[in-house]
């Protein structure tokens, strides 16, 4: 059992009930970690990494998903220190450190001393939620995509990712893996788009879902079609569709500086419930 700190343990399948109880303390904010725990049953073979738990008097009080994304859950400063110490004890494997700002910010303060500067640090990201259908008219042409839409959808996903992250998902030979990821989202029924004449003009995906919430990512409008209201009507459709059969709460987080997107989400009916920080490597 991993013990790099007196309260730190490597979680496994037997710890899943405790992990589910922990994420349920804030199930919308913690939807990513909850989804990954349920999907993998905390088996490292399926996680592609580990989940670290922090126990006090035997009770699981915090956790940290440590794979492609480093994501703390319910971590106070003692847990943050333990997770940062564990992360710094090995070469960095994650592409992002992301989560509630009150956990990620102190964790990054510690990790940056050994990992060096990140490629980009995005602070003050509003975390938004909706629990009811939008009062805005939904775009009737936004629908779930099918396998037949993959060829049209893939270029739009690459464009969105490159614009958002600052590097292409195809870099370093990543095209095959990224295409498989898009196909997987389509197969789950988590990909939504408006497609005109074989070209995507609006799209969004559900990135994670639990019995309590889902998290939307990848919202994108074709550059030449921006300003037409496609994002507002499109997101209203995504919210309506996701609430109908994915989860009872739709959530997302957005960059502080992305004023157009923040206005769209406000018009659709999202309200802020937390603040995130994302560190990108």
PDB file of C-alpha atoms in Angstrom:
ATOM      1  CA  UNK A   1       0.000   0.000   0.000  1.00  0.00           C
ATOM      2  CA  UNK A   2       1.277   3.451  -0.943  1.00  0.00           C
ATOM      3  CA  UNK A   3       2.330   5.444   2.141  1.00  0.00           C
ATOM      4  CA  UNK A   4       4.339   8.500   1.179  1.00  0.00           C
ATOM      5  CA  UNK A   5       2.474  10.455   3.865  1.00  0.00           C
ATOM      6  CA  UNK A   6       0.891   9.258   7.075  1.00  0.00           C
ATOM      7  CA  UNK A   7      -2.614   9.784   5.704  1.00  0.00           C
ATOM      8  CA  UNK A   8      -2.022   8.896   2.050  1.00  0.00           C
ATOM      9  CA  UNK A   9      -3.137   5.607   0.523  1.00  0.00           C
ATOM     10  CA  UNK A  10      -3.509   4.209  -2.968  1.00  0.00           C
ATOM     11  CA  UNK A  11      -7.230   3.565  -3.501  1.00  0.00           C
ATOM     12  CA  UNK A  12      -8.488   0.404  -5.141  1.00  0.00           C
ATOM     13  CA  UNK A  13     -11.795  -1.313  -5.933  1.00  0.00           C
ATOM     14  CA  UNK A  14     -12.527  -2.010  -2.263  1.00  0.00           C
ATOM     15  CA  UNK A  15     -12.453   1.748  -1.625  1.00  0.00           C
ATOM     16  CA  UNK A  16     -15.115   2.598  -4.228  1.00  0.00           C
ATOM     17  CA  UNK A  17     -17.977   3.028  -1.709  1.00  0.00           C
ATOM     18  CA  UNK A  18     -15.851   5.466   0.313  1.00  0.00           C
ATOM     19  CA  UNK A  19     -14.888   7.331  -2.861  1.00  0.00           C
ATOM     20  CA  UNK A  20     -18.503   7.620  -3.950  1.00  0.00           C
ATOM     21  CA  UNK A  21     -19.455   8.927  -0.520  1.00  0.00           C
ATOM     22  CA  UNK A  22     -16.646  11.489  -0.721  1.00  0.00           C
ATOM     23  CA  UNK A  23     -17.517  12.818  -4.190  1.00  0.00           C
ATOM     24  CA  UNK A  24     -21.197  13.012  -3.170  1.00  0.00           C
ATOM     25  CA  UNK A  25     -20.318  15.792  -0.730  1.00  0.00           C
ATOM     26  CA  UNK A  26     -20.260  18.095  -3.767  1.00  0.00           C
ATOM     27  CA  UNK A  27     -21.395  15.831  -6.608  1.00  0.00           C
ATOM     28  CA  UNK A  28     -21.594  18.481  -9.328  1.00  0.00           C
ATOM     29  CA  UNK A  29     -18.172  20.020  -8.742  1.00  0.00           C
ATOM     30  CA  UNK A  30     -16.722  16.514  -8.313  1.00  0.00           C
ATOM     31  CA  UNK A  31     -18.458  14.963 -11.318  1.00  0.00           C
ATOM     32  CA  UNK A  32     -15.231  14.200 -13.210  1.00  0.00           C
ATOM     33  CA  UNK A  33     -13.629  12.287 -10.342  1.00  0.00           C
ATOM     34  CA  UNK A  34     -16.940  10.568  -9.567  1.00  0.00           C
ATOM     35  CA  UNK A  35     -17.351   9.515 -13.199  1.00  0.00           C
ATOM     36  CA  UNK A  36     -13.819   8.175 -13.449  1.00  0.00           C
ATOM     37  CA  UNK A  37     -14.144   6.251 -10.190  1.00  0.00           C
ATOM     38  CA  UNK A  38     -17.407   4.612 -11.259  1.00  0.00           C
ATOM     39  CA  UNK A  39     -16.146   3.890 -14.780  1.00  0.00           C
ATOM     40  CA  UNK A  40     -12.878   2.256 -13.694  1.00  0.00           C
ATOM     41  CA  UNK A  41     -13.972   0.877 -10.296  1.00  0.00           C
ATOM     42  CA  UNK A  42     -10.680   2.437  -9.115  1.00  0.00           C
ATOM     43  CA  UNK A  43      -8.718  -0.287 -10.874  1.00  0.00           C
ATOM     44  CA  UNK A  44      -5.327   1.176 -11.937  1.00  0.00           C
ATOM     45  CA  UNK A  45      -5.415  -0.923 -15.110  1.00  0.00           C
ATOM     46  CA  UNK A  46      -8.392   1.071 -16.346  1.00  0.00           C
ATOM     47  CA  UNK A  47      -7.535   4.394 -14.722  1.00  0.00           C
ATOM     48  CA  UNK A  48      -4.326   4.819 -16.697  1.00  0.00           C
ATOM     49  CA  UNK A  49      -2.967   6.119 -13.422  1.00  0.00           C
ATOM     50  CA  UNK A  50      -3.972   6.124  -9.760  1.00  0.00           C
ATOM     51  CA  UNK A  51      -6.398   7.625  -7.286  1.00  0.00           C
ATOM     52  CA  UNK A  52      -4.841   8.677  -4.005  1.00  0.00           C
ATOM     53  CA  UNK A  53      -6.893   8.812  -0.854  1.00  0.00           C
ATOM     54  CA  UNK A  54      -6.241  10.837   2.279  1.00  0.00           C
ATOM     55  CA  UNK A  55      -7.629   9.336   5.475  1.00  0.00           C
ATOM     56  CA  UNK A  56      -7.979  10.803   8.941  1.00  0.00           C
ATOM     57  CA  UNK A  57      -8.740   8.298  11.719  1.00  0.00           C
ATOM     58  CA  UNK A  58      -9.591   5.768   9.037  1.00  0.00           C
ATOM     59  CA  UNK A  59     -12.130   7.970   7.248  1.00  0.00           C
ATOM     60  CA  UNK A  60     -11.578   9.008   3.638  1.00  0.00           C
ATOM     61  CA  UNK A  61     -11.676  12.809   3.756  1.00  0.00           C
ATOM     62  CA  UNK A  62      -9.984  13.711   0.445  1.00  0.00           C
ATOM     63  CA  UNK A  63      -8.793  12.144  -2.797  1.00  0.00           C
ATOM     64  CA  UNK A  64      -6.819  12.987  -5.911  1.00  0.00           C
ATOM     65  CA  UNK A  65      -7.303  11.549  -9.400  1.00  0.00           C
ATOM     66  CA  UNK A  66      -3.782  11.184 -10.805  1.00  0.00           C
ATOM     67  CA  UNK A  67      -3.751  10.210 -14.471  1.00  0.00           C
ATOM     68  CA  UNK A  68      -3.839  12.432 -17.569  1.00  0.00           C
ATOM     69  CA  UNK A  69      -5.650  14.926 -15.338  1.00  0.00           C
ATOM     70  CA  UNK A  70      -4.551  15.644 -11.776  1.00  0.00           C
ATOM     71  CA  UNK A  71      -7.789  16.480  -9.937  1.00  0.00           C
ATOM     72  CA  UNK A  72      -8.056  16.993  -6.167  1.00  0.00           C
ATOM     73  CA  UNK A  73     -11.326  16.199  -4.376  1.00  0.00           C
ATOM     74  CA  UNK A  74     -12.344  17.825  -1.083  1.00  0.00           C
ATOM     75  CA  UNK A  75      -8.695  18.467  -0.189  1.00  0.00           C
ATOM     76  CA  UNK A  76      -7.830  20.699   2.758  1.00  0.00           C
ATOM     77  CA  UNK A  77      -4.299  22.044   3.135  1.00  0.00           C
ATOM     78  CA  UNK A  78      -2.994  18.892   4.840  1.00  0.00           C
ATOM     79  CA  UNK A  79      -4.341  16.733   2.015  1.00  0.00           C
ATOM     80  CA  UNK A  80      -3.064  19.187  -0.603  1.00  0.00           C
ATOM     81  CA  UNK A  81       0.432  18.951   0.866  1.00  0.00           C
ATOM     82  CA  UNK A  82       0.276  15.150   0.864  1.00  0.00           C
ATOM     83  CA  UNK A  83      -0.934  15.003  -2.739  1.00  0.00           C
ATOM     84  CA  UNK A  84       1.661  17.522  -3.907  1.00  0.00           C
ATOM     85  CA  UNK A  85       4.417  15.573  -2.141  1.00  0.00           C
ATOM     86  CA  UNK A  86       3.303  12.355  -3.833  1.00  0.00           C
ATOM     87  CA  UNK A  87       2.997  14.006  -7.263  1.00  0.00           C
ATOM     88  CA  UNK A  88       6.418  15.640  -6.960  1.00  0.00           C
ATOM     89  CA  UNK A  89       8.063  12.315  -6.037  1.00  0.00           C
ATOM     90  CA  UNK A  90       7.855  11.106  -9.662  1.00  0.00           C
ATOM     91  CA  UNK A  91       8.180  12.695 -13.113  1.00  0.00           C
ATOM     92  CA  UNK A  92       5.066  14.616 -14.119  1.00  0.00           C
ATOM     93  CA  UNK A  93       2.584  12.454 -16.029  1.00  0.00           C
ATOM     94  CA  UNK A  94      -0.467  14.689 -16.160  1.00  0.00           C
ATOM     95  CA  UNK A  95      -1.363  17.130 -18.944  1.00  0.00           C
ATOM     96  CA  UNK A  96      -3.457  19.318 -16.642  1.00  0.00           C
ATOM     97  CA  UNK A  97      -3.974  20.082 -12.977  1.00  0.00           C
ATOM     98  CA  UNK A  98      -7.594  21.159 -12.631  1.00  0.00           C
ATOM     99  CA  UNK A  99     -10.307  21.583 -10.045  1.00  0.00           C
ATOM    100  CA  UNK A 100     -11.653  23.977  -7.420  1.00  0.00           C
ATOM    101  CA  UNK A 101      -9.368  26.972  -7.068  1.00  0.00           C
ATOM    102  CA  UNK A 102      -9.118  26.680  -3.276  1.00  0.00           C
ATOM    103  CA  UNK A 103      -7.507  23.257  -3.765  1.00  0.00           C
ATOM    104  CA  UNK A 104      -5.619  23.634  -7.050  1.00  0.00           C
ATOM    105  CA  UNK A 105      -4.007  26.995  -6.256  1.00  0.00           C
ATOM    106  CA  UNK A 106      -2.142  25.839  -3.112  1.00  0.00           C
ATOM    107  CA  UNK A 107      -1.329  22.513  -4.760  1.00  0.00           C
ATOM    108  CA  UNK A 108       0.229  24.312  -7.720  1.00  0.00           C
ATOM    109  CA  UNK A 109       2.164  26.634  -5.394  1.00  0.00           C
ATOM    110  CA  UNK A 110       3.868  23.515  -4.024  1.00  0.00           C
ATOM    111  CA  UNK A 111       4.228  21.574  -7.283  1.00  0.00           C
ATOM    112  CA  UNK A 112       5.603  24.485  -9.288  1.00  0.00           C
ATOM    113  CA  UNK A 113       8.681  24.400  -7.077  1.00  0.00           C
ATOM    114  CA  UNK A 114       9.637  20.980  -8.459  1.00  0.00           C
ATOM    115  CA  UNK A 115       7.794  20.851 -11.794  1.00  0.00           C
ATOM    116  CA  UNK A 116       8.713  24.329 -12.944  1.00  0.00           C
ATOM    117  CA  UNK A 117       6.331  26.726 -14.692  1.00  0.00           C
ATOM    118  CA  UNK A 118       3.242  25.434 -16.448  1.00  0.00           C
ATOM    119  CA  UNK A 119       2.547  26.225 -20.078  1.00  0.00           C
ATOM    120  CA  UNK A 120      -0.476  28.233 -18.985  1.00  0.00           C
ATOM    121  CA  UNK A 121      -2.276  28.884 -15.692  1.00  0.00           C
ATOM    122  CA  UNK A 122      -5.960  29.768 -15.999  1.00  0.00           C
ATOM    123  CA  UNK A 123      -7.323  31.142 -12.749  1.00  0.00           C
ATOM    124  CA  UNK A 124     -10.790  32.389 -11.738  1.00  0.00           C
ATOM    125  CA  UNK A 125     -12.674  30.075 -14.099  1.00  0.00           C
ATOM    126  CA  UNK A 126     -16.399  30.268 -13.275  1.00  0.00           C
ATOM    127  CA  UNK A 127     -17.944  26.855 -12.635  1.00  0.00           C
ATOM    128  CA  UNK A 128     -21.549  26.971 -13.838  1.00  0.00           C
ATOM    129  CA  UNK A 129     -24.641  24.800 -13.354  1.00  0.00           C
ATOM    130  CA  UNK A 130     -28.171  24.385 -14.692  1.00  0.00           C
ATOM    131  CA  UNK A 131     -30.897  22.216 -13.202  1.00  0.00           C
ATOM    132  CA  UNK A 132     -33.861  23.159 -15.399  1.00  0.00           C
ATOM    133  CA  UNK A 133     -34.566  23.507 -19.102  1.00  0.00           C
ATOM    134  CA  UNK A 134     -33.511  26.811 -20.612  1.00  0.00           C
ATOM    135  CA  UNK A 135     -35.994  29.634 -21.065  1.00  0.00           C
ATOM    136  CA  UNK A 136     -34.186  30.342 -24.347  1.00  0.00           C
ATOM    137  CA  UNK A 137     -35.602  28.667 -27.455  1.00  0.00           C
ATOM    138  CA  UNK A 138     -33.505  25.611 -28.237  1.00  0.00           C
ATOM    139  CA  UNK A 139     -32.059  25.148 -31.715  1.00  0.00           C
ATOM    140  CA  UNK A 140     -34.189  22.369 -33.259  1.00  0.00           C
ATOM    141  CA  UNK A 141     -31.327  21.443 -35.613  1.00  0.00           C
ATOM    142  CA  UNK A 142     -28.959  20.510 -32.773  1.00  0.00           C
ATOM    143  CA  UNK A 143     -29.083  16.747 -32.288  1.00  0.00           C
ATOM    144  CA  UNK A 144     -27.093  13.836 -30.987  1.00  0.00           C
ATOM    145  CA  UNK A 145     -24.500  12.801 -33.527  1.00  0.00           C
ATOM    146  CA  UNK A 146     -24.149   9.297 -34.916  1.00  0.00           C
ATOM    147  CA  UNK A 147     -21.228   7.248 -36.186  1.00  0.00           C
ATOM    148  CA  UNK A 148     -22.008   8.516 -39.692  1.00  0.00           C
ATOM    149  CA  UNK A 149     -21.198  12.066 -38.500  1.00  0.00           C
ATOM    150  CA  UNK A 150     -17.642  11.271 -37.392  1.00  0.00           C
ATOM    151  CA  UNK A 151     -15.945  12.507 -40.574  1.00  0.00           C
ATOM    152  CA  UNK A 152     -17.752  15.854 -40.359  1.00  0.00           C
ATOM    153  CA  UNK A 153     -17.328  16.149 -36.604  1.00  0.00           C
ATOM    154  CA  UNK A 154     -13.647  15.295 -36.304  1.00  0.00           C
ATOM    155  CA  UNK A 155     -12.241  18.455 -38.017  1.00  0.00           C
ATOM    156  CA  UNK A 156     -14.478  20.635 -35.841  1.00  0.00           C
ATOM    157  CA  UNK A 157     -13.236  18.879 -32.705  1.00  0.00           C
ATOM    158  CA  UNK A 158      -9.614  19.363 -33.765  1.00  0.00           C
ATOM    159  CA  UNK A 159     -10.276  23.058 -34.459  1.00  0.00           C
ATOM    160  CA  UNK A 160     -11.985  23.554 -31.092  1.00  0.00           C
ATOM    161  CA  UNK A 161      -9.250  21.757 -29.160  1.00  0.00           C
ATOM    162  CA  UNK A 162      -6.466  23.683 -30.906  1.00  0.00           C
ATOM    163  CA  UNK A 163      -8.210  27.014 -30.314  1.00  0.00           C
ATOM    164  CA  UNK A 164      -8.948  26.242 -26.669  1.00  0.00           C
ATOM    165  CA  UNK A 165      -5.756  24.480 -25.574  1.00  0.00           C
ATOM    166  CA  UNK A 166      -3.232  26.147 -27.856  1.00  0.00           C
ATOM    167  CA  UNK A 167      -1.846  22.928 -29.301  1.00  0.00           C
ATOM    168  CA  UNK A 168      -3.362  20.440 -31.764  1.00  0.00           C
ATOM    169  CA  UNK A 169      -4.618  17.121 -30.376  1.00  0.00           C
ATOM    170  CA  UNK A 170      -2.952  15.557 -33.431  1.00  0.00           C
ATOM    171  CA  UNK A 171       0.505  16.722 -32.313  1.00  0.00           C
ATOM    172  CA  UNK A 172       2.972  13.958 -31.565  1.00  0.00           C
ATOM    173  CA  UNK A 173       0.973  11.346 -33.420  1.00  0.00           C
ATOM    174  CA  UNK A 174      -2.161  11.833 -31.347  1.00  0.00           C
ATOM    175  CA  UNK A 175      -4.676  11.799 -34.204  1.00  0.00           C
ATOM    176  CA  UNK A 176      -5.668   8.133 -33.881  1.00  0.00           C
ATOM    177  CA  UNK A 177      -6.241   8.385 -30.135  1.00  0.00           C
ATOM    178  CA  UNK A 178      -8.179  11.627 -30.466  1.00  0.00           C
ATOM    179  CA  UNK A 179     -10.387  10.248 -33.230  1.00  0.00           C
ATOM    180  CA  UNK A 180     -11.120   7.222 -31.041  1.00  0.00           C
ATOM    181  CA  UNK A 181     -12.083   9.548 -28.196  1.00  0.00           C
ATOM    182  CA  UNK A 182     -14.557  11.416 -30.427  1.00  0.00           C
ATOM    183  CA  UNK A 183     -15.996   8.116 -31.666  1.00  0.00           C
ATOM    184  CA  UNK A 184     -16.404   6.989 -28.061  1.00  0.00           C
ATOM    185  CA  UNK A 185     -18.353  10.132 -27.137  1.00  0.00           C
ATOM    186  CA  UNK A 186     -20.614   9.622 -30.149  1.00  0.00           C
ATOM    187  CA  UNK A 187     -21.229   6.003 -29.145  1.00  0.00           C
ATOM    188  CA  UNK A 188     -22.173   7.089 -25.606  1.00  0.00           C
ATOM    189  CA  UNK A 189     -24.707   9.586 -26.974  1.00  0.00           C
ATOM    190  CA  UNK A 190     -22.656  12.420 -25.492  1.00  0.00           C
ATOM    191  CA  UNK A 191     -21.911  14.343 -28.700  1.00  0.00           C
ATOM    192  CA  UNK A 192     -24.239  17.064 -29.977  1.00  0.00           C
ATOM    193  CA  UNK A 193     -24.006  19.141 -33.133  1.00  0.00           C
ATOM    194  CA  UNK A 194     -25.757  21.189 -35.777  1.00  0.00           C
ATOM    195  CA  UNK A 195     -24.507  20.035 -39.152  1.00  0.00           C
ATOM    196  CA  UNK A 196     -25.271  21.919 -42.363  1.00  0.00           C
ATOM    197  CA  UNK A 197     -24.294  20.574 -45.788  1.00  0.00           C
ATOM    198  CA  UNK A 198     -21.900  18.112 -44.202  1.00  0.00           C
ATOM    199  CA  UNK A 199     -20.167  20.754 -42.070  1.00  0.00           C
ATOM    200  CA  UNK A 200     -20.420  21.286 -38.329  1.00  0.00           C
ATOM    201  CA  UNK A 201     -21.475  24.831 -37.413  1.00  0.00           C
ATOM    202  CA  UNK A 202     -22.075  24.188 -33.679  1.00  0.00           C
ATOM    203  CA  UNK A 203     -21.008  21.360 -31.383  1.00  0.00           C
ATOM    204  CA  UNK A 204     -20.589  20.356 -27.753  1.00  0.00           C
ATOM    205  CA  UNK A 205     -19.948  17.169 -25.819  1.00  0.00           C
ATOM    206  CA  UNK A 206     -20.577  15.698 -22.401  1.00  0.00           C
ATOM    207  CA  UNK A 207     -17.161  14.871 -20.967  1.00  0.00           C
ATOM    208  CA  UNK A 208     -18.234  13.132 -17.760  1.00  0.00           C
ATOM    209  CA  UNK A 209     -21.478  12.032 -16.156  1.00  0.00           C
ATOM    210  CA  UNK A 210     -22.665  10.515 -12.898  1.00  0.00           C
ATOM    211  CA  UNK A 211     -26.100   9.826 -11.428  1.00  0.00           C
ATOM    212  CA  UNK A 212     -25.945  13.390 -10.076  1.00  0.00           C
ATOM    213  CA  UNK A 213     -24.554  15.577 -12.860  1.00  0.00           C
ATOM    214  CA  UNK A 214     -22.810  15.830 -16.196  1.00  0.00           C
ATOM    215  CA  UNK A 215     -20.057  18.151 -17.367  1.00  0.00           C
ATOM    216  CA  UNK A 216     -20.121  19.732 -20.823  1.00  0.00           C
ATOM    217  CA  UNK A 217     -16.958  20.492 -22.788  1.00  0.00           C
ATOM    218  CA  UNK A 218     -15.895  21.373 -26.311  1.00  0.00           C
ATOM    219  CA  UNK A 219     -18.487  24.050 -27.038  1.00  0.00           C
ATOM    220  CA  UNK A 220     -17.625  25.490 -30.451  1.00  0.00           C
ATOM    221  CA  UNK A 221     -19.133  27.535 -33.265  1.00  0.00           C
ATOM    222  CA  UNK A 222     -17.575  27.678 -36.726  1.00  0.00           C
ATOM    223  CA  UNK A 223     -15.634  30.990 -36.815  1.00  0.00           C
ATOM    224  CA  UNK A 224     -17.462  32.398 -39.842  1.00  0.00           C
ATOM    225  CA  UNK A 225     -20.836  31.740 -38.153  1.00  0.00           C
ATOM    226  CA  UNK A 226     -20.129  33.437 -34.839  1.00  0.00           C
ATOM    227  CA  UNK A 227     -22.408  36.266 -33.833  1.00  0.00           C
ATOM    228  CA  UNK A 228     -25.549  34.617 -35.237  1.00  0.00           C
ATOM    229  CA  UNK A 229     -26.842  33.276 -31.919  1.00  0.00           C
ATOM    230  CA  UNK A 230     -25.928  29.670 -32.739  1.00  0.00           C
ATOM    231  CA  UNK A 231     -24.123  29.178 -29.425  1.00  0.00           C
ATOM    232  CA  UNK A 232     -27.033  30.388 -27.274  1.00  0.00           C
ATOM    233  CA  UNK A 233     -29.708  28.359 -29.057  1.00  0.00           C
ATOM    234  CA  UNK A 234     -27.317  25.430 -29.404  1.00  0.00           C
ATOM    235  CA  UNK A 235     -26.436  25.329 -25.720  1.00  0.00           C
ATOM    236  CA  UNK A 236     -30.116  25.588 -24.813  1.00  0.00           C
ATOM    237  CA  UNK A 237     -30.636  22.460 -26.922  1.00  0.00           C
ATOM    238  CA  UNK A 238     -27.689  20.678 -25.321  1.00  0.00           C
ATOM    239  CA  UNK A 239     -29.009  21.455 -21.832  1.00  0.00           C
ATOM    240  CA  UNK A 240     -32.487  20.214 -22.732  1.00  0.00           C
ATOM    241  CA  UNK A 241     -31.166  16.994 -24.288  1.00  0.00           C
ATOM    242  CA  UNK A 242     -28.711  16.271 -21.480  1.00  0.00           C
ATOM    243  CA  UNK A 243     -31.262  16.902 -18.731  1.00  0.00           C
ATOM    244  CA  UNK A 244     -33.688  14.579 -20.486  1.00  0.00           C
ATOM    245  CA  UNK A 245     -31.563  11.451 -20.305  1.00  0.00           C
ATOM    246  CA  UNK A 246     -27.970  12.030 -19.141  1.00  0.00           C
ATOM    247  CA  UNK A 247     -28.088  13.666 -15.688  1.00  0.00           C
ATOM    248  CA  UNK A 248     -30.251  15.965 -13.541  1.00  0.00           C
ATOM    249  CA  UNK A 249     -27.674  18.788 -13.521  1.00  0.00           C
ATOM    250  CA  UNK A 250     -25.629  20.169 -16.422  1.00  0.00           C
ATOM    251  CA  UNK A 251     -22.330  21.812 -15.477  1.00  0.00           C
ATOM    252  CA  UNK A 252     -19.286  23.325 -17.153  1.00  0.00           C
ATOM    253  CA  UNK A 253     -16.444  25.694 -16.423  1.00  0.00           C
ATOM    254  CA  UNK A 254     -15.277  28.542 -18.622  1.00  0.00           C
ATOM    255  CA  UNK A 255     -12.220  30.765 -18.894  1.00  0.00           C
ATOM    256  CA  UNK A 256     -12.553  34.049 -17.039  1.00  0.00           C
ATOM    257  CA  UNK A 257     -11.412  36.031 -20.083  1.00  0.00           C
ATOM    258  CA  UNK A 258     -13.873  34.393 -22.499  1.00  0.00           C
ATOM    259  CA  UNK A 259     -16.497  37.117 -22.290  1.00  0.00           C
ATOM    260  CA  UNK A 260     -18.574  35.976 -25.309  1.00  0.00           C
ATOM    261  CA  UNK A 261     -18.918  32.454 -23.924  1.00  0.00           C
ATOM    262  CA  UNK A 262     -19.768  33.707 -20.451  1.00  0.00           C
ATOM    263  CA  UNK A 263     -22.531  35.866 -21.913  1.00  0.00           C
ATOM    264  CA  UNK A 264     -23.907  32.881 -23.819  1.00  0.00           C
ATOM    265  CA  UNK A 265     -24.046  30.727 -20.692  1.00  0.00           C
ATOM    266  CA  UNK A 266     -25.688  33.520 -18.711  1.00  0.00           C
ATOM    267  CA  UNK A 267     -28.357  33.954 -21.395  1.00  0.00           C
ATOM    268  CA  UNK A 268     -29.011  30.224 -21.472  1.00  0.00           C
ATOM    269  CA  UNK A 269     -29.538  30.237 -17.696  1.00  0.00           C
ATOM    270  CA  UNK A 270     -26.353  28.924 -16.107  1.00  0.00           C
ATOM    271  CA  UNK A 271     -25.406  30.237 -12.664  1.00  0.00           C
ATOM    272  CA  UNK A 272     -21.981  30.219 -11.021  1.00  0.00           C
ATOM    273  CA  UNK A 273     -21.508  27.853  -8.069  1.00  0.00           C
ATOM    274  CA  UNK A 274     -17.722  27.618  -7.723  1.00  0.00           C
ATOM    275  CA  UNK A 275     -14.407  28.801  -9.152  1.00  0.00           C
ATOM    276  CA  UNK A 276     -11.864  26.567 -10.862  1.00  0.00           C
ATOM    277  CA  UNK A 277      -8.182  26.846 -11.733  1.00  0.00           C
ATOM    278  CA  UNK A 278      -6.555  24.940 -14.592  1.00  0.00           C
ATOM    279  CA  UNK A 279      -2.801  24.520 -14.992  1.00  0.00           C
ATOM    280  CA  UNK A 280      -1.796  23.276 -18.459  1.00  0.00           C
ATOM    281  CA  UNK A 281       1.533  21.625 -19.293  1.00  0.00           C
TER     282      UNK A 281
END
